[in-house]
Coordinates of C-alpha atoms in Angstrom, one line a residue:
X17 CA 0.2 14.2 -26.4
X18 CA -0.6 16.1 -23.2
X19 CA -4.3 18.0 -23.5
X20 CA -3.6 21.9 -23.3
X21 CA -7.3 22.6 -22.7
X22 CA -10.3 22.0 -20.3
X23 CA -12.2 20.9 -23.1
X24 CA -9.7 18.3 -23.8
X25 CA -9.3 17.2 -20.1
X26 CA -13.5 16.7 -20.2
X27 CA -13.0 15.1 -23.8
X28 CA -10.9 12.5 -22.0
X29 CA -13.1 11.5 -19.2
X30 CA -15.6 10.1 -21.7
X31 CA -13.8 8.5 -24.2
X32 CA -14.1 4.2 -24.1
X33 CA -11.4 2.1 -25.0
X34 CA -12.2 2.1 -28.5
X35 CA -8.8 4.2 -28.2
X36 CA -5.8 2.4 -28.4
X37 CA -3.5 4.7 -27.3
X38 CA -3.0 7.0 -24.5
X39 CA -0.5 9.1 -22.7
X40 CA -0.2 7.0 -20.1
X41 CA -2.0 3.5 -18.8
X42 CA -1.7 2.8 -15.1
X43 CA -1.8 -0.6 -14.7
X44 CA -3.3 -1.0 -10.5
X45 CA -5.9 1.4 -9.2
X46 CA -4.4 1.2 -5.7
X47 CA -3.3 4.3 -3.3
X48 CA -0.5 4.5 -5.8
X49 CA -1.7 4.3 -9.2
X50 CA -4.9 6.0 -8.2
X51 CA -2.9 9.1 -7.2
X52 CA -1.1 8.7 -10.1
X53 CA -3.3 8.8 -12.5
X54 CA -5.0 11.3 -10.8
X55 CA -1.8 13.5 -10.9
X56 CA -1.3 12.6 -14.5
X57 CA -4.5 13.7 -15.3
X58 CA -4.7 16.6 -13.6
X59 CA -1.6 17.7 -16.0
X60 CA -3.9 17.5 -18.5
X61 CA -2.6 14.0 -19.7
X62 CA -4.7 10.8 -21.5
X63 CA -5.0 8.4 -18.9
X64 CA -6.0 5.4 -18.5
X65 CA -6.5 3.5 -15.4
X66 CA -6.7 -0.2 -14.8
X67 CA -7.6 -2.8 -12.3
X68 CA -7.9 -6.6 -12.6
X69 CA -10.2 -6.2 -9.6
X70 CA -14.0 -5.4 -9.4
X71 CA -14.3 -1.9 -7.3
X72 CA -14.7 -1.7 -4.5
X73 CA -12.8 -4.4 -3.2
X74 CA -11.5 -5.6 -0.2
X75 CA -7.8 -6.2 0.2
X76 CA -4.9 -7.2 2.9
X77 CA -4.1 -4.3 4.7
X78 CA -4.2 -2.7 8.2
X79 CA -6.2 0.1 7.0
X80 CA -4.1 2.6 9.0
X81 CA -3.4 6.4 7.3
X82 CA -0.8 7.7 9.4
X83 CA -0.3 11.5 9.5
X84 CA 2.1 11.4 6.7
X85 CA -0.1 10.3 4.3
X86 CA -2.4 12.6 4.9
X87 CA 0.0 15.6 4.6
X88 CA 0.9 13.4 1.0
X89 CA -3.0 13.9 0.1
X90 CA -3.3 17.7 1.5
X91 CA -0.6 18.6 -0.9
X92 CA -1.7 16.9 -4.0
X93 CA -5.0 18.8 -3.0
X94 CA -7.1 15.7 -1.7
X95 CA -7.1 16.6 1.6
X96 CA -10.9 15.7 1.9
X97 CA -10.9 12.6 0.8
X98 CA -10.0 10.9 4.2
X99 CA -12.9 12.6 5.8
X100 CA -15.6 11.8 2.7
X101 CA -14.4 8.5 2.9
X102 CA -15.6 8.0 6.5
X103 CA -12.2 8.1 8.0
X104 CA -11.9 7.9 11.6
X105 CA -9.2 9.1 14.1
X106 CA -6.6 6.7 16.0
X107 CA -5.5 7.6 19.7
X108 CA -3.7 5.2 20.7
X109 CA -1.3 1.9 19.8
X110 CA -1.5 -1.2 22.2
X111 CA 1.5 -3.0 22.0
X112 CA 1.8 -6.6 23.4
X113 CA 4.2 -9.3 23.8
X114 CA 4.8 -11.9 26.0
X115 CA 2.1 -11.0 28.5
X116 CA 3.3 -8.2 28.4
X117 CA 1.2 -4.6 27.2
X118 CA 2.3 -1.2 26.6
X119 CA 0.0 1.8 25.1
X120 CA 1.7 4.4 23.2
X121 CA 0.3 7.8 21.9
X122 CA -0.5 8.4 17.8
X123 CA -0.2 11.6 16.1
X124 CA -3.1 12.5 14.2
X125 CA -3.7 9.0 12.9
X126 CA -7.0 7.8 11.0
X127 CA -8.2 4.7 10.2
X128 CA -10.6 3.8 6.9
X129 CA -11.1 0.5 4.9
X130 CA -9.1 0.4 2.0
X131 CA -12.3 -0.9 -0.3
X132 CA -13.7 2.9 0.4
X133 CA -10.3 4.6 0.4
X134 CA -9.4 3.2 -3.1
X135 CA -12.6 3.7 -4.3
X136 CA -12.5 7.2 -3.2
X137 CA -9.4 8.0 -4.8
X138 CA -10.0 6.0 -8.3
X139 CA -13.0 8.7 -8.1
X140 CA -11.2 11.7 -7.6
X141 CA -8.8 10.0 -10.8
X142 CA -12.0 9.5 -12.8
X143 CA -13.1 13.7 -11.8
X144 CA -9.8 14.8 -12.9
X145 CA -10.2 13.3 -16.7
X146 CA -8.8 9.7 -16.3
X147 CA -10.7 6.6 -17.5
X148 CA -11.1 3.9 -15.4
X149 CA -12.1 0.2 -16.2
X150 CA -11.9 -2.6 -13.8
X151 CA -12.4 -6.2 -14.0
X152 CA -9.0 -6.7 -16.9
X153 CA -6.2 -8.2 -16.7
X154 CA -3.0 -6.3 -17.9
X155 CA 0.0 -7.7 -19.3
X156 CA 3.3 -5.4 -20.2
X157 CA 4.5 -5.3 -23.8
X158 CA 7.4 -4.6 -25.7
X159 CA 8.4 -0.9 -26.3
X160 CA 8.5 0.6 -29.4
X161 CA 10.0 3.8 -31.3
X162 CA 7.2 5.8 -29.3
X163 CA 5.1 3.8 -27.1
X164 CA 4.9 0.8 -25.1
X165 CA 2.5 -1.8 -25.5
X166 CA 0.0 -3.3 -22.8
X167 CA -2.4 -6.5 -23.5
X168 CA -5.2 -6.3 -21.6
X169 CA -7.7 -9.1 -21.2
X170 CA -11.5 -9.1 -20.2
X171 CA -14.1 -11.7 -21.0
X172 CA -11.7 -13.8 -23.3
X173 CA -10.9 -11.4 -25.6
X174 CA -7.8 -9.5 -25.2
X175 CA -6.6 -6.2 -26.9
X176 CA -3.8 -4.7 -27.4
X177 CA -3.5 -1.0 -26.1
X178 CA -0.2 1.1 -26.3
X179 CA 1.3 4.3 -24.8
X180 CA 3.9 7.0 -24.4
X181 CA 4.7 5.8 -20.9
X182 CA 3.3 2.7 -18.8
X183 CA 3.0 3.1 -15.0
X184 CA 3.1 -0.2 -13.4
X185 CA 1.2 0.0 -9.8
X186 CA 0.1 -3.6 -9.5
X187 CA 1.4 -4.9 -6.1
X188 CA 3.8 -6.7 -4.8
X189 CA 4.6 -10.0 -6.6
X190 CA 2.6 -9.2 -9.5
X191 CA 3.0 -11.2 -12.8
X192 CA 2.1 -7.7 -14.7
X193 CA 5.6 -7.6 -16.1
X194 CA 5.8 -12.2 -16.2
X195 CA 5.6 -11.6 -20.5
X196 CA 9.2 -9.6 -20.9
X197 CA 10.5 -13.1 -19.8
X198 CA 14.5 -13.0 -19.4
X199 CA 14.0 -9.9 -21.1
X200 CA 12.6 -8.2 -18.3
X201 CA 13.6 -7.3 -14.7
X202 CA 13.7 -9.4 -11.7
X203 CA 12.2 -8.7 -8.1
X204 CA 14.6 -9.6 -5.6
X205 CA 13.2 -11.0 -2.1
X206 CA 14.4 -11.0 1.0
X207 CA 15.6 -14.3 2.8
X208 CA 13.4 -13.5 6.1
X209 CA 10.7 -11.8 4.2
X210 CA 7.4 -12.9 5.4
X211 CA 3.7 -13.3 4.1
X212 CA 0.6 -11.0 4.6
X213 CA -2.6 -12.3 5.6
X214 CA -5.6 -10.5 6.1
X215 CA -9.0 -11.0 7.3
X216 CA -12.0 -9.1 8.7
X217 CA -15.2 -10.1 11.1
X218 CA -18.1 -7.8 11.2
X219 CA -18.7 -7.2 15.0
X220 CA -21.8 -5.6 14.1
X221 CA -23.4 -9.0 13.4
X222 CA -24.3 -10.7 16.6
X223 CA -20.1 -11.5 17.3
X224 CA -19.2 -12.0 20.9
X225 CA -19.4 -8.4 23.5
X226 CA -16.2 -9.5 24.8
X227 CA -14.4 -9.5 21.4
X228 CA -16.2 -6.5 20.8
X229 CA -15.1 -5.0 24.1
X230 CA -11.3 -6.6 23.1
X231 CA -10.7 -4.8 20.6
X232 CA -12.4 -1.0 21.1
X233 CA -12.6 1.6 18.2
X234 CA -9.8 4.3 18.0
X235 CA -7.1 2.0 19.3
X236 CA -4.3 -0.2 16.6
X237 CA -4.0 -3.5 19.0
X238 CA -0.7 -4.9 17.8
X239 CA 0.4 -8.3 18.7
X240 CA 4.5 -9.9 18.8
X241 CA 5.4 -12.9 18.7
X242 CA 8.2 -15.3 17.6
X243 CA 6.6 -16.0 14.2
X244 CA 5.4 -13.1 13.1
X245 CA 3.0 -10.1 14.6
X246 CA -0.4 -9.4 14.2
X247 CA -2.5 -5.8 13.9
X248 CA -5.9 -5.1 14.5
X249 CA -8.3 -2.2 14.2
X250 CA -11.8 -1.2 14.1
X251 CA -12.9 0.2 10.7
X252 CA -15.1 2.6 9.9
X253 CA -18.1 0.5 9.7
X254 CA -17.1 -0.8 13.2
X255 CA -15.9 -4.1 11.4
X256 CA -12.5 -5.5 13.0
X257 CA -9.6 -5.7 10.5
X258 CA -6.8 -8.3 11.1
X259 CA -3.7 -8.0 9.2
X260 CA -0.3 -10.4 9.8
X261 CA 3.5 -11.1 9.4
X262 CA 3.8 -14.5 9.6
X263 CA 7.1 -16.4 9.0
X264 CA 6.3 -18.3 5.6
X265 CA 7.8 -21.7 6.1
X266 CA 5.2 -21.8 9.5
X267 CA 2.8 -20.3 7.2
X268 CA 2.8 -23.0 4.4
X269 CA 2.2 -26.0 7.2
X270 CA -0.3 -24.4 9.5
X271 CA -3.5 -22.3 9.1
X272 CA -2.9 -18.6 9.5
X273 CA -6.1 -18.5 11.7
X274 CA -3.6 -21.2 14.3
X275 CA -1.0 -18.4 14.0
X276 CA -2.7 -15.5 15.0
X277 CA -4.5 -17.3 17.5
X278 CA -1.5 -18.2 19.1
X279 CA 0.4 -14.9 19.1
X280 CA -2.8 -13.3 20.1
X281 CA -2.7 -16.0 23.1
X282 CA 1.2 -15.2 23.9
X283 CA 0.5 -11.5 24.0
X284 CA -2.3 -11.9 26.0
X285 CA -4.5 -11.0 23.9
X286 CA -8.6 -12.1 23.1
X287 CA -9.0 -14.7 20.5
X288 CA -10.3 -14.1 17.4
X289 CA -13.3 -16.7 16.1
X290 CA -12.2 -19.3 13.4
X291 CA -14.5 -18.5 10.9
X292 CA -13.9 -14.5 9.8
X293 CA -16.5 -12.7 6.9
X294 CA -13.6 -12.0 4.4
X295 CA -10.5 -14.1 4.6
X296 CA -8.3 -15.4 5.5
X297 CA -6.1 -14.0 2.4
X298 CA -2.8 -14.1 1.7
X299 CA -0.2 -12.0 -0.3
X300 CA 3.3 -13.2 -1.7
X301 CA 6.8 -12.4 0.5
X302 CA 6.7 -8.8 1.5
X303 CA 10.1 -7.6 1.4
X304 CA 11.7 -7.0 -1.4
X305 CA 13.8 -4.6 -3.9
X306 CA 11.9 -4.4 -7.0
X307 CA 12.6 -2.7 -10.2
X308 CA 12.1 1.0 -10.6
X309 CA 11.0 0.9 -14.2
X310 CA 12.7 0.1 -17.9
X311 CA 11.8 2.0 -21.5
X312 CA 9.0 3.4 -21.2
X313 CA 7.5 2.2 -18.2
X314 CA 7.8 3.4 -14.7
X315 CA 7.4 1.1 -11.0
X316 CA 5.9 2.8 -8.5
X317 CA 4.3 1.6 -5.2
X318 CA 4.6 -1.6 -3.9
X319 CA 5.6 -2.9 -7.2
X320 CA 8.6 -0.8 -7.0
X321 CA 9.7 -2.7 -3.6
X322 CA 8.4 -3.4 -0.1
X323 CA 9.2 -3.8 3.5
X324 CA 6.9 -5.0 6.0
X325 CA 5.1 -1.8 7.3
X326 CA 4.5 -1.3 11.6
X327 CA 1.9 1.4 12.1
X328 CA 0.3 3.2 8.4
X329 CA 3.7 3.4 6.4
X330 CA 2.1 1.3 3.7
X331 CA -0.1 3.8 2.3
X332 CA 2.1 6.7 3.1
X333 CA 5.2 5.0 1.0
X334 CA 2.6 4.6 -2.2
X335 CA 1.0 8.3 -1.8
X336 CA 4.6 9.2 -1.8
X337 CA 6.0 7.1 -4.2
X338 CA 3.0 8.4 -6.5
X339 CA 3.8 12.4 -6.0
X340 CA 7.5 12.0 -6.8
X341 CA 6.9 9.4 -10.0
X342 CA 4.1 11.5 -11.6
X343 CA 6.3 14.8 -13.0
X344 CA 8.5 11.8 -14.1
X345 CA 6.2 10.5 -16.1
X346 CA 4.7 13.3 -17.2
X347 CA 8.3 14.3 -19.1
X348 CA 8.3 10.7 -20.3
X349 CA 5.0 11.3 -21.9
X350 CA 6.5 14.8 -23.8
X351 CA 9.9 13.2 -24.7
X352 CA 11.0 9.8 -23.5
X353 CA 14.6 9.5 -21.6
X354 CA 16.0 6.2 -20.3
X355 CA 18.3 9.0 -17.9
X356 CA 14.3 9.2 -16.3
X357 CA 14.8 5.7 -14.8
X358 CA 17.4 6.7 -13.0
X359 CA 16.2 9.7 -11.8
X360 CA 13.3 8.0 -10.2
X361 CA 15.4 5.4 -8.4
X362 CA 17.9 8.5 -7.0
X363 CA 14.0 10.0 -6.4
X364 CA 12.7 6.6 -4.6
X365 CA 15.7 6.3 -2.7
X366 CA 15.9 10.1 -1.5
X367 CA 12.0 9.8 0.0
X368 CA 10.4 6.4 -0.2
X369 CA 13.1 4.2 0.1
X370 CA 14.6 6.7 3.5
X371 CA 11.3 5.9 5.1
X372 CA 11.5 1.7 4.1
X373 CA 14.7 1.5 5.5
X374 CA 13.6 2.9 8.9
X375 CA 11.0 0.0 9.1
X376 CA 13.3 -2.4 7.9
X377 CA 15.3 -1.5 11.2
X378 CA 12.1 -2.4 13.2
X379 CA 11.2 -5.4 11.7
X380 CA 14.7 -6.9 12.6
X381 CA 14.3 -6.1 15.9
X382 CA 10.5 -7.6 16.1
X383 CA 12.1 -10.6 14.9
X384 CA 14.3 -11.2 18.2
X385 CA 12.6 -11.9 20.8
X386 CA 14.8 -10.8 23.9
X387 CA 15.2 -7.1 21.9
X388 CA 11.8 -6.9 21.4
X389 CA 10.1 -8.4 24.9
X390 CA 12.8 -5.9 26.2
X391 CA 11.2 -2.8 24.2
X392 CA 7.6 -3.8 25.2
X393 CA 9.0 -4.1 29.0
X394 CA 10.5 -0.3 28.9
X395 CA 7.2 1.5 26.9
X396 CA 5.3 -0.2 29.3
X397 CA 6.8 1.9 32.1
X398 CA 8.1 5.0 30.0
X399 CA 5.3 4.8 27.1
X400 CA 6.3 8.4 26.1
X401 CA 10.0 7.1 25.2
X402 CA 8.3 5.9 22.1
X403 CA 7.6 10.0 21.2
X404 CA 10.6 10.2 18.6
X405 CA 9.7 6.6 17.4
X406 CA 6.4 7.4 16.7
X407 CA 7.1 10.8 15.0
X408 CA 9.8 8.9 12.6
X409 CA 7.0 6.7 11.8
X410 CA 4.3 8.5 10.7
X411 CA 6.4 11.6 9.0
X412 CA 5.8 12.0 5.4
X413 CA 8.1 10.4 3.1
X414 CA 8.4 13.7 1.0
X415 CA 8.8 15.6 4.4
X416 CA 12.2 13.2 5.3
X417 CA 13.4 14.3 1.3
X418 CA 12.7 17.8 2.3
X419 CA 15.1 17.9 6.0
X420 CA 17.6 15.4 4.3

């Protein structure tokens, strides 16, 4: 049950996972679950925290922390974990298509790797009492009179954990939940849904100065195209991100490195080399309506459902998602309710899901041409039309729940 005392908060922190059961396991150590457990523990709950990845990592993302998210991190009380983390600040977007280039103003947006960002926040999860092991692979159980059970597998041996309340934050596509069978719930993806890819090339290490000079720090350098759209930004390191949305059935015949190269070239845009230092990697179909949880366990982030992201709203929908979930499961953990399902979907759909659909609107008009040629055309003479665009954008999820 939930730790009433510092002493058992401390307790918690140290124990291994000789114990089987817990409050609550969060299964993905991403924005999401990281926040979550942090929150969980923070409550004073048993948490544990897993990840089938070795930390830090590096994953598909475009890196960007749009001033939502931070306000999401100020209020859980993480407000310096942007700047510890090396963060830096975003000025600008440069938006091109069809020879065509536009540059629009951002508001208060930063920029970090996500291999320091998740490792930051998985820290600031382990400080608040959670336990964190990396490197196992998690598998949802059935659910029982009190608990739920979760199989977890490292080094060939697998054991079999349980508790009041499983938080799954494993990604989209994930096969966390592949062992309910029938049994369990489905993921639904969207017909037009495209792929992720991601890659990054070290600029620092003898790369081209007009690459270099391309793409300049402080700047998101977003490319459009018929078959998808590309981003790129300088990290904090001074390493060049690349992150995509390329149509799958082009995807599956042609390398993505051919793709970006070519929407890069229709924007008018700098190629990027073939080779990058970490990539090309892909993700399964983005969009798509996932499910919000069942007895006993709880979806939150992109496991809960996903929409191809513009500018940052990525990590600002899983901060957000995380917040609203965590008193949830906290209940869950005292007394278990299937009525707290339904509460979080109402909950996802009031905040999370208000934000999604917004981006959802943009991606369909990225994905035809004469809308979208048009809107590059008009920002490129009037960039500050794109004010009220850019404000919708970046606003906090819990901030839209707030004025709704």
């Amino acid at each position: 049950m939930l730790a009433t005392t510092l002493l058992d908060v401390v307790a918690a922190r140290w124990m291994t996972l000789e114990q089987t059961q817990w409050d609550a396991i969060v299964v993905g150590a991403g924005p999401s679950g990281a926040l979550c457990a942090f929150e969980l523990a923070t409550m004073g709950a048993e948490v544990l925290l897993l990840d089938r990845q070795v930390f830090p990592r590096w994953k598909v993302c475009g890196c960007c922390v749009s001033s939502g998210a931070q306000t999401v991190l100020e209020e859980a009380g993480l407000g310096d974990v942007l700047m510890r983390a090396g963060a830096t600040k975003l000025t600008s977007l440069r938006l091109g298509g069809w020879s065509q280039v536009a540059h629009v103003s951002l508001q208060q947006s930063l920029v970090v790797s996500r291999s320091v960002l998740d490792q930051a926040l998985v820290d600031a999860a382990v400080d608040a009492g959670a336990v964190f092991r990396a490197g196992v692979r998690a598998r949802l159980g059935r659910a029982g009179s009190s608990h739920r059970s979760v199989a977890i597998k490292s080094g060939g041996a697998e054991v079999m954990l349980s508790a009041r309340v499983v938080v799954d934050a494993t990604g989209v596509g994930s096969a966390f939940q592949a062992g309910l069978g029938d049994a369990g719930p489905k993921s639904i993806v969207a017909p037009d849904s495209r792929i992720g890819y991601g890659a990054v090339y070290r600029l620092g290490s003898g790369l081209s100065p007009l690459l270099d000079a391309a793409y300049p720090r402080g700047i998101v350098h977003m490319a459009i195209g018929p078959r998808g759209y590309v981003g790129l930004v300088r990290l904090e390191d001074g390493s060049l991100d690349v992150a995509a949305a390329l149509a799958p059935a082009i995807g599956k015949a042609v390398h993505p490195t051919e793709l970006v190269r070519n929407i890069l070239k229709e924007a008018g845009f700098v190629a990027l080399p073939d080779t990058p230092d970490a990539g090309w990697k892909g993700t399964p179909q983005l969009t798509r309506k996932g499910t919000k949880g069942g007895e006993r366990f709880l979806a939150v982030g992109d496991a809960a459902g996903y929409v191809e992201p513009f500018s940052g709203q990525g990590i600002a929908w899983a901060l957000a998602g995380a917040r609203v979930l965590s008193p949830i499961a906290a209940e869950g953990i005292r007394s278990w309710d299937d009525q707290l399902v339904s509460r979080w979907e109402k909950e996802y759909d009031h905040t999370v899901g208000a934000s999604t659909r917004f981006c959802r609107g943009v991606s369909w008009a990225l994905r035809r041409p004469l809308l979208s040629k048009t809107g590059v055309r008009l920002l490129r003479r009037f960039p500050t039309a794109a004010g009220p665009f850019v404000r919708r954008a970046a606003a906090s999820p819990l901030r839209l729940r707030t004025s709704a």
